PDB file of C-alpha atoms in Angstrom:
ATOM      1  CA  MET A   1       0.000   0.000   0.000  1.00 43.00           C
ATOM      2  CA  SER A   2       1.482   3.311  -1.051  1.00 62.00           C
ATOM      3  CA  CYS A   3       1.218   6.451   1.019  1.00 68.00           C
ATOM      4  CA  ILE A   4      -0.380   9.493  -0.581  1.00 77.00           C
ATOM      5  CA  ASN A   5       2.145  12.293  -0.548  1.00 91.00           C
ATOM      6  CA  ARG A   6       0.477  15.533   0.565  1.00 93.00           C
ATOM      7  CA  ARG A   7       2.963  17.708  -1.331  1.00 95.00           C
ATOM      8  CA  ASP A   8       2.336  15.867  -4.585  1.00 96.00           C
ATOM      9  CA  LEU A   9      -1.415  15.955  -4.009  1.00 96.00           C
ATOM     10  CA  ALA A  10      -1.212  19.711  -3.356  1.00 96.00           C
ATOM     11  CA  LEU A  11       0.778  20.207  -6.568  1.00 97.00           C
ATOM     12  CA  LEU A  12      -1.866  18.234  -8.472  1.00 98.00           C
ATOM     13  CA  ALA A  13      -4.640  20.437  -7.046  1.00 98.00           C
ATOM     14  CA  LEU A  14      -2.687  23.634  -7.746  1.00 98.00           C
ATOM     15  CA  ARG A  15      -1.808  22.511 -11.284  1.00 98.00           C
ATOM     16  CA  ALA A  16      -5.388  21.471 -12.049  1.00 98.00           C
ATOM     17  CA  GLY A  17      -6.945  24.672 -10.726  1.00 98.00           C
ATOM     18  CA  THR A  18      -4.432  27.073 -12.230  1.00 98.00           C
ATOM     19  CA  GLY A  19      -4.274  25.208 -15.526  1.00 98.00           C
ATOM     20  CA  ALA A  20      -8.050  25.063 -15.866  1.00 98.00           C
ATOM     21  CA  VAL A  21      -8.385  28.817 -15.267  1.00 98.00           C
ATOM     22  CA  LEU A  22      -5.648  29.530 -17.815  1.00 98.00           C
ATOM     23  CA  MET A  23      -7.245  27.181 -20.354  1.00 98.00           C
ATOM     24  CA  ALA A  24     -10.647  28.843 -19.948  1.00 98.00           C
ATOM     25  CA  HIS A  25      -9.041  32.260 -20.352  1.00 96.00           C
ATOM     26  CA  GLY A  26      -7.145  31.165 -23.467  1.00 97.00           C
ATOM     27  CA  THR A  27     -10.099  29.458 -25.145  1.00 98.00           C
ATOM     28  CA  GLN A  28     -12.064  32.694 -24.765  1.00 98.00           C
ATOM     29  CA  LYS A  29      -9.420  34.323 -26.945  1.00 97.00           C
ATOM     30  CA  LEU A  30      -8.996  31.498 -29.435  1.00 97.00           C
ATOM     31  CA  PHE A  31     -12.517  30.122 -29.861  1.00 98.00           C
ATOM     32  CA  GLY A  32     -14.914  32.555 -28.199  1.00 97.00           C
ATOM     33  CA  TRP A  33     -15.815  29.960 -25.556  1.00 97.00           C
ATOM     34  CA  PHE A  34     -17.133  31.024 -22.139  1.00 97.00           C
ATOM     35  CA  GLY A  35     -18.333  34.369 -23.445  1.00 96.00           C
ATOM     36  CA  GLY A  36     -15.041  35.325 -25.071  1.00 95.00           C
ATOM     37  CA  GLY A  37     -14.583  37.227 -28.283  1.00 95.00           C
ATOM     38  CA  GLY A  38     -12.796  34.576 -30.304  1.00 96.00           C
ATOM     39  CA  LEU A  39      -9.688  35.188 -32.362  1.00 96.00           C
ATOM     40  CA  GLU A  40     -10.984  38.025 -34.552  1.00 97.00           C
ATOM     41  CA  LYS A  41     -12.422  40.138 -31.732  1.00 97.00           C
ATOM     42  CA  THR A  42      -9.398  39.401 -29.546  1.00 97.00           C
ATOM     43  CA  ALA A  43      -7.115  40.454 -32.402  1.00 96.00           C
ATOM     44  CA  ALA A  44      -8.953  43.775 -32.682  1.00 97.00           C
ATOM     45  CA  ALA A  45      -8.734  44.251 -28.923  1.00 96.00           C
ATOM     46  CA  MET A  46      -5.016  43.438 -28.947  1.00 95.00           C
ATOM     47  CA  GLU A  47      -4.440  46.057 -31.661  1.00 94.00           C
ATOM     48  CA  HIS A  48      -6.392  48.584 -29.602  1.00 94.00           C
ATOM     49  CA  MET A  49      -4.239  47.754 -26.548  1.00 93.00           C
ATOM     50  CA  GLY A  50      -1.091  48.337 -28.595  1.00 92.00           C
ATOM     51  CA  PHE A  51      -0.066  44.749 -29.341  1.00 93.00           C
ATOM     52  CA  THR A  52       0.769  44.588 -33.044  1.00 91.00           C
ATOM     53  CA  PRO A  53       0.111  42.742 -35.185  1.00 93.00           C
ATOM     54  CA  GLY A  54      -3.144  42.001 -33.402  1.00 93.00           C
ATOM     55  CA  ARG A  55      -3.906  38.577 -34.848  1.00 96.00           C
ATOM     56  CA  GLN A  56      -0.467  37.139 -34.056  1.00 95.00           C
ATOM     57  CA  SER A  57      -0.600  38.716 -30.592  1.00 94.00           C
ATOM     58  CA  ALA A  58      -4.040  37.234 -29.918  1.00 96.00           C
ATOM     59  CA  LEU A  59      -2.918  33.845 -31.169  1.00 96.00           C
ATOM     60  CA  ALA A  60       0.245  33.919 -29.033  1.00 95.00           C
ATOM     61  CA  ALA A  61      -1.660  34.978 -25.914  1.00 96.00           C
ATOM     62  CA  GLY A  62      -4.403  32.397 -26.492  1.00 97.00           C
ATOM     63  CA  LEU A  63      -1.940  29.591 -27.149  1.00 96.00           C
ATOM     64  CA  GLY A  64       0.235  30.559 -24.182  1.00 96.00           C
ATOM     65  CA  GLU A  65      -2.768  30.452 -21.874  1.00 97.00           C
ATOM     66  CA  THR A  66      -4.546  27.441 -23.384  1.00 98.00           C
ATOM     67  CA  GLY A  67      -1.450  25.366 -24.108  1.00 97.00           C
ATOM     68  CA  GLY A  68       0.371  26.335 -20.936  1.00 97.00           C
ATOM     69  CA  GLY A  69      -2.758  25.653 -18.908  1.00 98.00           C
ATOM     70  CA  ALA A  70      -3.378  22.266 -20.528  1.00 98.00           C
ATOM     71  CA  LEU A  71       0.209  21.189 -19.938  1.00 98.00           C
ATOM     72  CA  LEU A  72      -0.011  22.335 -16.311  1.00 98.00           C
ATOM     73  CA  VAL A  73      -3.173  20.282 -15.780  1.00 98.00           C
ATOM     74  CA  LEU A  74      -1.437  17.231 -17.245  1.00 98.00           C
ATOM     75  CA  GLY A  75       1.827  17.919 -15.470  1.00 98.00           C
ATOM     76  CA  LEU A  76       3.686  17.578 -18.759  1.00 97.00           C
ATOM     77  CA  ALA A  77       6.705  19.657 -19.769  1.00 97.00           C
ATOM     78  CA  THR A  78       6.028  21.606 -16.602  1.00 97.00           C
ATOM     79  CA  PRO A  79       8.909  24.119 -16.894  1.00 97.00           C
ATOM     80  CA  ALA A  80       7.815  25.082 -20.411  1.00 97.00           C
ATOM     81  CA  ALA A  81       4.150  25.152 -19.384  1.00 97.00           C
ATOM     82  CA  GLY A  82       4.771  27.414 -16.412  1.00 97.00           C
ATOM     83  CA  ALA A  83       7.061  29.688 -18.394  1.00 97.00           C
ATOM     84  CA  ALA A  84       4.616  30.002 -21.318  1.00 96.00           C
ATOM     85  CA  ALA A  85       1.710  30.852 -19.040  1.00 97.00           C
ATOM     86  CA  ALA A  86       3.790  33.302 -17.013  1.00 97.00           C
ATOM     87  CA  GLY A  87       4.977  35.002 -20.200  1.00 96.00           C
ATOM     88  CA  ALA A  88       1.418  35.371 -21.471  1.00 96.00           C
ATOM     89  CA  MET A  89       0.383  36.854 -18.136  1.00 97.00           C
ATOM     90  CA  ALA A  90       3.254  39.376 -18.319  1.00 96.00           C
ATOM     91  CA  GLY A  91       1.507  40.954 -21.296  1.00 94.00           C
ATOM     92  CA  ALA A  92      -1.761  41.139 -19.369  1.00 95.00           C
ATOM     93  CA  VAL A  93       0.022  42.720 -16.409  1.00 96.00           C
ATOM     94  CA  ALA A  94       1.408  45.413 -18.717  1.00 94.00           C
ATOM     95  CA  VAL A  95      -2.107  46.256 -19.917  1.00 94.00           C
ATOM     96  CA  HIS A  96      -3.566  46.451 -16.407  1.00 96.00           C
ATOM     97  CA  ALA A  97      -0.608  48.130 -14.655  1.00 95.00           C
ATOM     98  CA  PRO A  98      -1.746  51.729 -15.238  1.00 95.00           C
ATOM     99  CA  ALA A  99      -4.885  50.990 -13.188  1.00 96.00           C
ATOM    100  CA  GLY A 100      -2.818  49.994 -10.152  1.00 97.00           C
ATOM    101  CA  PHE A 101      -2.646  46.716  -8.300  1.00 97.00           C
ATOM    102  CA  PHE A 102      -6.166  45.713  -7.287  1.00 97.00           C
ATOM    103  CA  ALA A 103      -8.457  43.934  -9.756  1.00 94.00           C
ATOM    104  CA  GLN A 104     -11.560  45.804  -8.560  1.00 95.00           C
ATOM    105  CA  SER A 105      -9.997  48.964  -9.997  1.00 96.00           C
ATOM    106  CA  GLY A 106      -8.967  47.212 -13.218  1.00 95.00           C
ATOM    107  CA  GLY A 107      -5.464  46.575 -11.914  1.00 96.00           C
ATOM    108  CA  PHE A 108      -2.988  43.780 -12.504  1.00 97.00           C
ATOM    109  CA  GLU A 109      -3.645  41.686  -9.371  1.00 97.00           C
ATOM    110  CA  TYR A 110      -5.364  38.779 -11.176  1.00 97.00           C
ATOM    111  CA  PRO A 111      -2.992  38.265 -14.139  1.00 97.00           C
ATOM    112  CA  ALA A 112      -0.004  38.716 -11.812  1.00 97.00           C
ATOM    113  CA  PHE A 113      -1.350  36.041  -9.487  1.00 98.00           C
ATOM    114  CA  LEU A 114      -1.922  33.616 -12.368  1.00 97.00           C
ATOM    115  CA  GLY A 115       1.529  34.348 -13.789  1.00 97.00           C
ATOM    116  CA  PHE A 116       3.346  33.919 -10.471  1.00 98.00           C
ATOM    117  CA  THR A 117       1.424  30.730  -9.714  1.00 98.00           C
ATOM    118  CA  ALA A 118       2.200  29.235 -13.128  1.00 98.00           C
ATOM    119  CA  ALA A 119       5.854  30.218 -12.771  1.00 97.00           C
ATOM    120  CA  ALA A 120       6.057  28.680  -9.297  1.00 97.00           C
ATOM    121  CA  ILE A 121       4.604  25.406 -10.558  1.00 98.00           C
ATOM    122  CA  GLY A 122       7.066  25.432 -13.456  1.00 97.00           C
ATOM    123  CA  LEU A 123       9.936  25.936 -11.021  1.00 96.00           C
ATOM    124  CA  ALA A 124       8.726  23.417  -8.415  1.00 95.00           C
ATOM    125  CA  GLY A 125       7.881  20.680 -10.882  1.00 95.00           C
ATOM    126  CA  ALA A 126       4.642  18.787 -11.346  1.00 96.00           C
ATOM    127  CA  GLY A 127       5.062  16.235  -8.585  1.00 96.00           C
ATOM    128  CA  ARG A 128       4.475  12.508  -8.535  1.00 96.00           C
ATOM    129  CA  TYR A 129       0.899  12.642  -9.897  1.00 97.00           C
ATOM    130  CA  SER A 130       1.820  13.914 -13.339  1.00 97.00           C
ATOM    131  CA  LEU A 131       2.746  12.867 -16.842  1.00 97.00           C
ATOM    132  CA  ASP A 132       6.239  14.250 -16.237  1.00 97.00           C
ATOM    133  CA  HIS A 133       6.687  11.678 -13.477  1.00 97.00           C
ATOM    134  CA  ALA A 134       5.024   8.918 -15.518  1.00 97.00           C
ATOM    135  CA  THR A 135       7.380   9.536 -18.470  1.00 96.00           C
ATOM    136  CA  GLY A 136      10.514   9.595 -16.340  1.00 96.00           C
ATOM    137  CA  HIS A 137      10.763  13.394 -16.679  1.00 93.00           C
ATOM    138  CA  THR A 138      11.529  13.173 -20.386  1.00 94.00           C
ATOM    139  CA  PHE A 139      10.042  16.646 -20.913  1.00 92.00           C
ATOM    140  CA  ASP A 140      11.144  18.017 -17.541  1.00 92.00           C
ATOM    141  CA  GLN A 141      14.919  18.150 -17.711  1.00 90.00           C
ATOM    142  CA  ARG A 142      17.000  20.550 -15.624  1.00 88.00           C
ATOM    143  CA  TRP A 143      18.297  22.372 -18.723  1.00 93.00           C
ATOM    144  CA  MET A 144      14.721  22.931 -19.922  1.00 92.00           C
ATOM    145  CA  LEU A 145      13.989  25.036 -16.857  1.00 92.00           C
ATOM    146  CA  GLY A 146      16.558  27.703 -17.717  1.00 93.00           C
ATOM    147  CA  LEU A 147      15.807  27.577 -21.417  1.00 95.00           C
ATOM    148  CA  ALA A 148      12.026  27.852 -20.992  1.00 95.00           C
ATOM    149  CA  PHE A 149      12.101  30.656 -18.442  1.00 95.00           C
ATOM    150  CA  GLY A 150      14.880  32.497 -20.254  1.00 95.00           C
ATOM    151  CA  ALA A 151      13.041  32.352 -23.590  1.00 94.00           C
ATOM    152  CA  SER A 152       9.751  33.375 -21.982  1.00 95.00           C
ATOM    153  CA  ALA A 153      11.371  36.323 -20.182  1.00 94.00           C
ATOM    154  CA  VAL A 154      13.054  37.549 -23.368  1.00 95.00           C
ATOM    155  CA  ALA A 155       9.862  37.152 -25.413  1.00 93.00           C
ATOM    156  CA  ALA A 156       7.755  38.938 -22.795  1.00 93.00           C
ATOM    157  CA  ALA A 157      10.278  41.771 -22.521  1.00 93.00           C
ATOM    158  CA  VAL A 158      10.352  42.215 -26.295  1.00 94.00           C
ATOM    159  CA  VAL A 159       6.546  42.167 -26.661  1.00 92.00           C
ATOM    160  CA  VAL A 160       5.886  44.466 -23.705  1.00 92.00           C
ATOM    161  CA  GLY A 161       8.732  46.774 -24.759  1.00 91.00           C
ATOM    162  CA  LYS A 162       7.446  46.955 -28.338  1.00 92.00           C
ATOM    163  CA  ARG A 163       3.972  47.788 -27.027  1.00 92.00           C
ATOM    164  CA  ALA A 164       5.333  50.526 -24.751  1.00 89.00           C
ATOM    165  CA  LYS A 165       7.380  52.045 -27.577  1.00 90.00           C
ATOM    166  CA  GLY A 166       4.391  51.953 -29.934  1.00 86.00           C
ATOM    167  CA  ARG A 167       2.200  53.666 -27.360  1.00 85.00           C
ATOM    168  CA  GLN A 168       4.868  56.338 -26.798  1.00 84.00           C
ATOM    169  CA  ASP A 169       5.165  56.927 -30.535  1.00 82.00           C
ATOM    170  CA  ALA A 170       1.384  57.119 -30.884  1.00 77.00           C
ATOM    171  CA  ASP A 171       1.220  59.702 -28.095  1.00 77.00           C
ATOM    172  CA  GLY A 172       3.902  61.771 -29.819  1.00 72.00           C
ATOM    173  CA  ASN A 173       6.434  61.286 -27.025  1.00 65.00           C
ATOM    174  CA  THR A 174      10.103  60.732 -27.733  1.00 52.00           C
ATOM    175  CA  GLY A 175      12.892  59.137 -25.800  1.00 49.00           C
TER     176      GLY A 175
END
């Protein structure tokens, strides 16, 4: 009889909850599910928010949330899943940051929480009750951790920086 490990059970619950929320958020963007706008409306919204080109930005955000969330739920390629979701949430934080921290004021509290949670899961690993464990950690190698988080950080910095520069240029500001 095997003993249920509370840490691994907690990671399963955290992965399932966080991943499901991210998946729902992403499928709103990609398919219009759960009252979302779908890819075309999300693309227009992304353009309006300063993410250009809008369609590619909407697709990247939707795939980062949906794919990262699905992989978190499964506990598969957990470093890449956590990094992808965290990177997608970095863009959302940039949009909400001018409104301050708290979500009730339109702030970045919610996307920051999702991003930090996804990142923490990616760093901690999926635990024993996961496909990573079942596959002998084939998609959860130590080198993947640095690569996934490094690539996600660079991509997020480039996208958020490009948006900020575009908004400055549109406002007629220089420097």
